[in-house]
Each structure stands twice: as C-alpha cells, then as structure tokens.
Short mmCIF file of C-alpha atoms in Angstrom, two decimals:
data_model
loop_
_atom_site.label_atom_id
_atom_site.label_comp_id
_atom_site.label_asym_id
_atom_site.label_seq_id
_atom_site.Cartn_x
_atom_site.Cartn_y
_atom_site.Cartn_z
CA MET L 1487 24.65 -19.36 -1.11
CA THR L 1488 25.93 -16.19 -2.80
CA ASP L 1489 26.70 -12.93 -1.02
CA TYR L 1490 24.49 -10.61 -3.07
CA VAL L 1491 24.95 -7.69 -0.67
CA SER L 1492 28.66 -7.48 -1.41
CA GLN L 1493 28.05 -8.02 -5.12
CA TYR L 1494 25.64 -5.11 -5.26
CA ALA L 1495 27.85 -2.95 -3.04
CA LYS L 1496 30.77 -3.51 -5.42
CA ALA L 1497 28.61 -2.61 -8.42
CA VAL L 1498 27.29 0.66 -7.00
CA LEU L 1499 30.61 1.73 -5.47
CA SER L 1500 32.41 1.18 -8.78
CA GLY L 1501 29.74 3.04 -10.75
CA LYS L 1502 28.81 -0.05 -12.78
CA ILE L 1503 25.29 0.39 -11.43
CA THR L 1504 24.01 3.93 -10.97
CA ALA L 1505 22.63 4.60 -7.50
CA SER L 1506 21.89 7.53 -5.21
CA ARG L 1507 24.37 8.71 -2.57
CA LYS L 1508 22.08 7.27 0.11
CA ILE L 1509 22.13 3.79 -1.46
CA ILE L 1510 25.89 3.91 -2.03
CA LYS L 1511 26.50 4.91 1.59
CA THR L 1512 24.12 2.22 2.88
CA TYR L 1513 25.74 -0.62 0.94
CA GLN L 1514 29.23 0.61 1.74
CA HIS L 1515 28.28 0.30 5.42
CA LEU L 1516 26.74 -3.14 4.91
CA ARG L 1517 29.84 -4.43 3.11
CA ASN L 1518 32.05 -3.09 5.89
CA GLU L 1519 29.89 -4.92 8.44
CA ILE L 1520 30.22 -8.14 6.46
CA GLU L 1521 34.01 -7.86 6.27
CA LYS L 1522 34.58 -6.52 9.80
CA PRO L 1523 31.51 -6.76 12.07
CA SER L 1524 31.44 -3.98 14.64
CA GLY L 1525 28.86 -5.52 17.00
CA ILE L 1526 26.98 -8.67 17.88
CA TYR L 1527 25.25 -8.93 14.50
CA GLN L 1528 26.85 -11.18 11.90
CA PHE L 1529 25.96 -11.60 8.23
CA ASP L 1530 24.55 -15.05 7.52
CA GLU L 1531 24.40 -15.64 3.75
CA LYS L 1532 22.27 -18.75 4.15
CA ARG L 1533 19.78 -17.06 6.47
CA GLY L 1534 19.52 -14.05 4.19
CA GLY L 1535 19.32 -16.24 1.11
CA HIS L 1536 16.40 -18.30 2.40
CA VAL L 1537 13.88 -15.63 1.45
CA ILE L 1538 15.44 -15.36 -2.02
CA THR L 1539 15.07 -19.11 -2.52
CA PHE L 1540 11.41 -18.85 -1.46
CA PHE L 1541 10.78 -16.16 -4.05
CA GLU L 1542 12.48 -17.91 -6.95
CA LYS L 1543 11.41 -21.47 -6.18
CA TYR L 1544 7.73 -20.94 -5.39
CA LEU L 1545 6.44 -17.54 -6.50
CA ARG L 1546 5.17 -16.67 -9.96
CA HIS L 1547 4.27 -13.39 -11.63
CA SER L 1548 0.52 -12.95 -11.42
CA GLN L 1549 -0.12 -10.81 -14.49
CA GLY L 1550 1.39 -9.05 -17.50
CA LYS L 1551 3.69 -10.58 -20.11
CA TRP L 1552 5.46 -12.68 -17.46
CA GLY L 1553 2.21 -13.90 -15.90
CA GLY L 1554 2.54 -17.48 -14.67
CA GLN L 1555 6.34 -17.55 -14.93
CA LEU L 1556 8.58 -18.15 -11.95
CA ILE L 1557 10.02 -14.98 -10.49
CA LYS L 1558 13.67 -14.21 -11.22
CA LEU L 1559 14.91 -11.48 -8.92
CA GLU L 1560 17.31 -8.76 -10.05
CA LEU L 1561 20.56 -8.15 -8.19
CA TRP L 1562 19.27 -5.10 -6.28
CA GLU L 1563 16.24 -7.08 -5.11
CA LYS L 1564 18.39 -9.98 -3.91
CA ALA L 1565 20.75 -7.60 -2.11
CA MET L 1566 17.89 -5.76 -0.41
CA LEU L 1567 16.22 -8.97 0.77
CA GLN L 1568 19.48 -10.57 1.89
CA ALA L 1569 20.48 -7.45 3.81
CA ALA L 1570 17.10 -7.25 5.56
CA PHE L 1571 17.00 -10.91 6.57
CA GLY L 1572 20.69 -11.83 6.79
CA PHE L 1573 22.14 -9.78 9.65
CA VAL L 1574 21.42 -11.68 12.87
CA ASP L 1575 22.68 -11.93 16.44
CA PRO L 1576 23.85 -15.20 18.10
CA ASP L 1577 20.24 -16.02 19.04
CA GLY L 1578 19.06 -15.60 15.45
CA TYR L 1579 17.24 -12.28 15.95
CA ARG L 1580 17.43 -9.95 12.97
CA GLN L 1581 19.20 -6.62 13.25
CA TYR L 1582 16.88 -4.76 10.89
CA GLN L 1583 13.20 -4.53 11.78
CA ARG L 1584 12.17 -1.83 9.30
CA VAL L 1585 12.96 -1.50 5.62
CA ILE L 1586 12.02 1.50 3.48
CA LEU L 1587 11.76 0.75 -0.25
CA ILE L 1588 11.45 3.76 -2.55
CA ILE L 1589 11.29 2.94 -6.27
CA GLY L 1590 9.50 4.25 -9.34
CA LYS L 1591 6.05 3.08 -10.30
CA LYS L 1592 5.73 -0.20 -12.17
CA ASN L 1593 9.03 -1.52 -10.84
CA GLY L 1594 7.65 -4.36 -8.75
CA LYS L 1595 7.08 -2.76 -5.35
CA SER L 1596 3.76 -4.54 -4.77
CA PHE L 1597 5.06 -7.92 -5.87
CA ILE L 1598 8.11 -7.65 -3.61
CA SER L 1599 5.92 -6.66 -0.65
CA SER L 1600 3.46 -9.45 -1.42
CA GLY L 1601 6.21 -12.04 -1.65
CA ILE L 1602 7.69 -10.89 1.66
CA GLY L 1603 4.25 -11.19 3.24
CA LEU L 1604 3.86 -14.77 2.04
CA TYR L 1605 7.38 -15.62 3.20
CA LEU L 1606 6.76 -14.22 6.68
CA LEU L 1607 3.49 -16.13 6.81
CA MET L 1608 4.85 -19.52 5.76
CA ALA L 1609 8.61 -19.82 5.81
CA ASP L 1610 10.11 -17.59 8.51
CA GLY L 1611 9.74 -20.13 11.32
CA GLU L 1612 7.40 -17.96 13.38
CA ALA L 1613 4.61 -19.66 15.34
CA GLY L 1614 1.24 -17.99 14.82
CA PRO L 1615 2.53 -15.25 12.51
CA GLN L 1616 0.19 -12.30 12.00
CA ILE L 1617 0.93 -10.48 8.75
CA TYR L 1618 -0.84 -7.27 7.74
CA SER L 1619 -0.99 -5.11 4.65
CA VAL L 1620 -2.01 -1.69 5.94
CA ALA L 1621 -2.95 1.74 4.60
CA THR L 1622 -5.29 4.57 5.49
CA SER L 1623 -8.01 3.11 3.24
CA ARG L 1624 -9.07 -0.52 2.86
CA ASP L 1625 -8.85 -0.34 -0.95
CA GLN L 1626 -5.22 0.77 -0.71
CA ALA L 1627 -4.46 -1.85 1.92
CA LYS L 1628 -5.85 -4.59 -0.31
CA ILE L 1629 -3.52 -3.80 -3.24
CA VAL L 1630 -0.53 -5.65 -1.78
CA TRP L 1631 -2.73 -8.30 -0.16
CA THR L 1632 -4.61 -8.97 -3.42
CA GLU L 1633 -1.33 -9.35 -5.27
CA ALA L 1634 -0.23 -11.85 -2.62
CA LYS L 1635 -3.48 -13.76 -3.11
CA ARG L 1636 -2.91 -13.88 -6.88
CA MET L 1637 0.62 -15.15 -6.35
CA ARG L 1638 -0.66 -17.71 -3.87
CA ASN L 1639 -3.22 -18.95 -6.41
CA LYS L 1640 -0.52 -19.49 -9.05
CA ALA L 1641 1.87 -21.38 -6.77
CA ASP L 1642 0.72 -24.99 -6.31
CA ALA L 1643 2.90 -25.65 -3.25
CA ILE L 1644 1.56 -22.54 -1.49
CA ARG L 1645 -2.06 -22.95 -2.58
CA LYS L 1646 -2.19 -26.52 -1.24
CA ARG L 1647 -0.95 -25.41 2.18
CA THR L 1648 -3.06 -22.29 2.66
CA ARG L 1649 -6.68 -21.17 2.67
CA ALA L 1650 -7.85 -17.95 1.05
CA THR L 1651 -11.07 -16.03 1.66
CA VAL L 1652 -12.18 -12.57 0.60
CA SER L 1653 -10.17 -10.96 3.41
CA GLU L 1654 -7.58 -13.45 4.67
CA ILE L 1655 -4.89 -15.91 3.67
CA ALA L 1656 -4.52 -18.54 6.40
CA PHE L 1657 -1.64 -20.94 6.99
CA ASP L 1658 -3.09 -23.48 9.40
CA GLN L 1659 0.16 -25.41 9.89
CA MET L 1660 1.58 -22.47 11.86
CA ASP L 1661 -1.75 -20.85 12.82
CA GLY L 1662 -0.78 -17.88 10.66
CA THR L 1663 -2.90 -15.21 9.01
CA PHE L 1664 -2.28 -12.53 6.37
CA LYS L 1665 -4.88 -9.75 6.24
CA PRO L 1666 -5.43 -6.26 4.82
CA LEU L 1667 -6.17 -3.54 7.40
CA ALA L 1668 -7.19 0.11 7.13
CA SER L 1669 -6.76 2.90 9.65
CA ASN L 1670 -10.48 2.88 10.48
CA ALA L 1671 -10.54 -0.81 11.40
CA ASP L 1672 -11.98 -1.56 14.84
CA ASN L 1673 -9.36 -4.15 15.80
CA LEU L 1674 -6.08 -2.27 15.35
CA ASP L 1675 -5.09 -2.00 19.01
CA GLY L 1676 -3.60 -5.07 20.65
CA LEU L 1677 -2.19 -6.64 17.49
CA ASN L 1678 0.88 -8.86 17.85
CA SER L 1679 2.29 -8.49 14.36
CA HIS L 1680 5.09 -10.53 12.84
CA GLY L 1681 5.16 -8.49 9.64
CA VAL L 1682 3.55 -5.24 8.48
CA LEU L 1683 3.55 -4.07 4.87
CA MET L 1684 2.83 -0.34 4.52
CA ASP L 1685 1.98 0.55 0.93
CA GLU L 1686 2.23 4.05 -0.62
CA PHE L 1687 3.31 5.45 2.73
CA HIS L 1688 4.06 8.88 1.24
CA GLN L 1689 0.38 9.30 0.37
CA TRP L 1690 -0.96 8.58 3.84
CA LYS L 1691 -2.97 11.44 5.30
CA ASN L 1692 -3.13 11.54 9.07
CA GLY L 1693 -1.40 8.18 9.04
CA GLN L 1694 0.93 8.68 12.01
CA ARG L 1695 -1.49 7.01 14.44
CA LEU L 1696 -1.78 3.96 12.20
CA TYR L 1697 1.99 3.74 11.82
CA ASN L 1698 2.54 3.99 15.58
CA ILE L 1699 -0.05 1.31 16.34
CA MET L 1700 1.45 -1.13 13.84
CA ALA L 1701 5.02 -0.35 14.97
CA ASP L 1702 4.02 -1.03 18.58
CA GLY L 1703 2.60 -4.39 17.48
CA ILE L 1704 5.94 -5.35 15.96
CA THR L 1705 7.82 -4.29 19.10
CA ALA L 1706 5.75 -6.64 21.22
#
C-alpha cells in the first residue's frame, strides 16, 4: 500500500500543489507523525488504505459524464481518507474521530461523504453499525444519503449484500443501517452512532443542539 499522506504533504510543502496555510500545516504535522510518532498512535498504511481500496474497487459515479464508471480518487482525496483512517493506537482505535472537509461546490463532497458512509456501514468491521446523514432539514439530510443509495444501486457487490428502502440502507450481515436524519426527528436522543455525516454544516441554523446530540452518540 502507498503512503499517500506523505506524497501529498511533499507536494503541498514544495508548492507543486497549491494549498492553504492550514492544509500545509496539517500535512506537515501528519508527515512528522509518520516519520517520528510522538505518542501511542502509529500510521498504518494498510489500515488507512483499506477505505481507498473500497472506493476504487466497488464504488461508481452515479451521474454526469462519468456515470457508471469506477471511481478513481485524486491524490488529495486519498491523503485525506488515509489520514483519517490510518492513525491508530495498539488496540486499533483511530486517533481522529472528526474530519472537517471544506471544498468548493461541485468538487465531489457529497460523493466522498456517501462513499465513507457505505464503507462505515459495510467494511469497517463494526458490529451493528449505525450510520446517519444529518442536517437541520430532512431534504438536506437526504442529499448525501440519496447519493449513497445511487452508488449502492450501481455497485453489484454492494447491492447484492444490502437492502434499500425509501429511508434506509440495511446491511443485514452486520445488522447495520444507514439513514438520513433531520433535527426535528423524534428519535435523535439515545443514538449509538458509528458514523455521522453532516452536510452543508455552515448553513445550519440553530444546529448546535443537533451537532451535540450526534457527537454524544459517537462518544458512546
């Protein structure tokens, strides 16, 4: 497996790829942690690369000129995914629980979120994973979930192993579910979430309560 984090860090630090100061600083830190870990968390290329393999082996674009074609991730996408999933402690627990992705419109935010949701549902090794796409309105919450459903429908290996209804993707083998939720849903409290996808977070009005509820579910 390739170390995409270090590859991307080298590209942004050298100026070959233009990036913000925040991104440069983040990947400089990540590369330092790979070369000389400062704590219990170690970078596991294989563990971090598993999610990349899932994307590129099983997932297809759902629409547009690439509709139906297998996904080929760009370097920044591979580095982001490998960083999020690849730093683990000796027991295999991930260092990073929360990832903030800020990119321009029409750059694949929904498809990345959808793919992560499907990965957490099916391939992360969690028993009974509960995955949620959330927003302050149900229509907004369903954007990422609907994209995941489209991707699921185009991937034979995933479609054969899951069930999809109008409001849920179920993975019976692991008793997993992937649902859209809005802030006015009646069943928000008491969730035991494995993954939460928060779309268009900057547009949320009075969304702090929803964020806190979902964050508490992850902590549990």
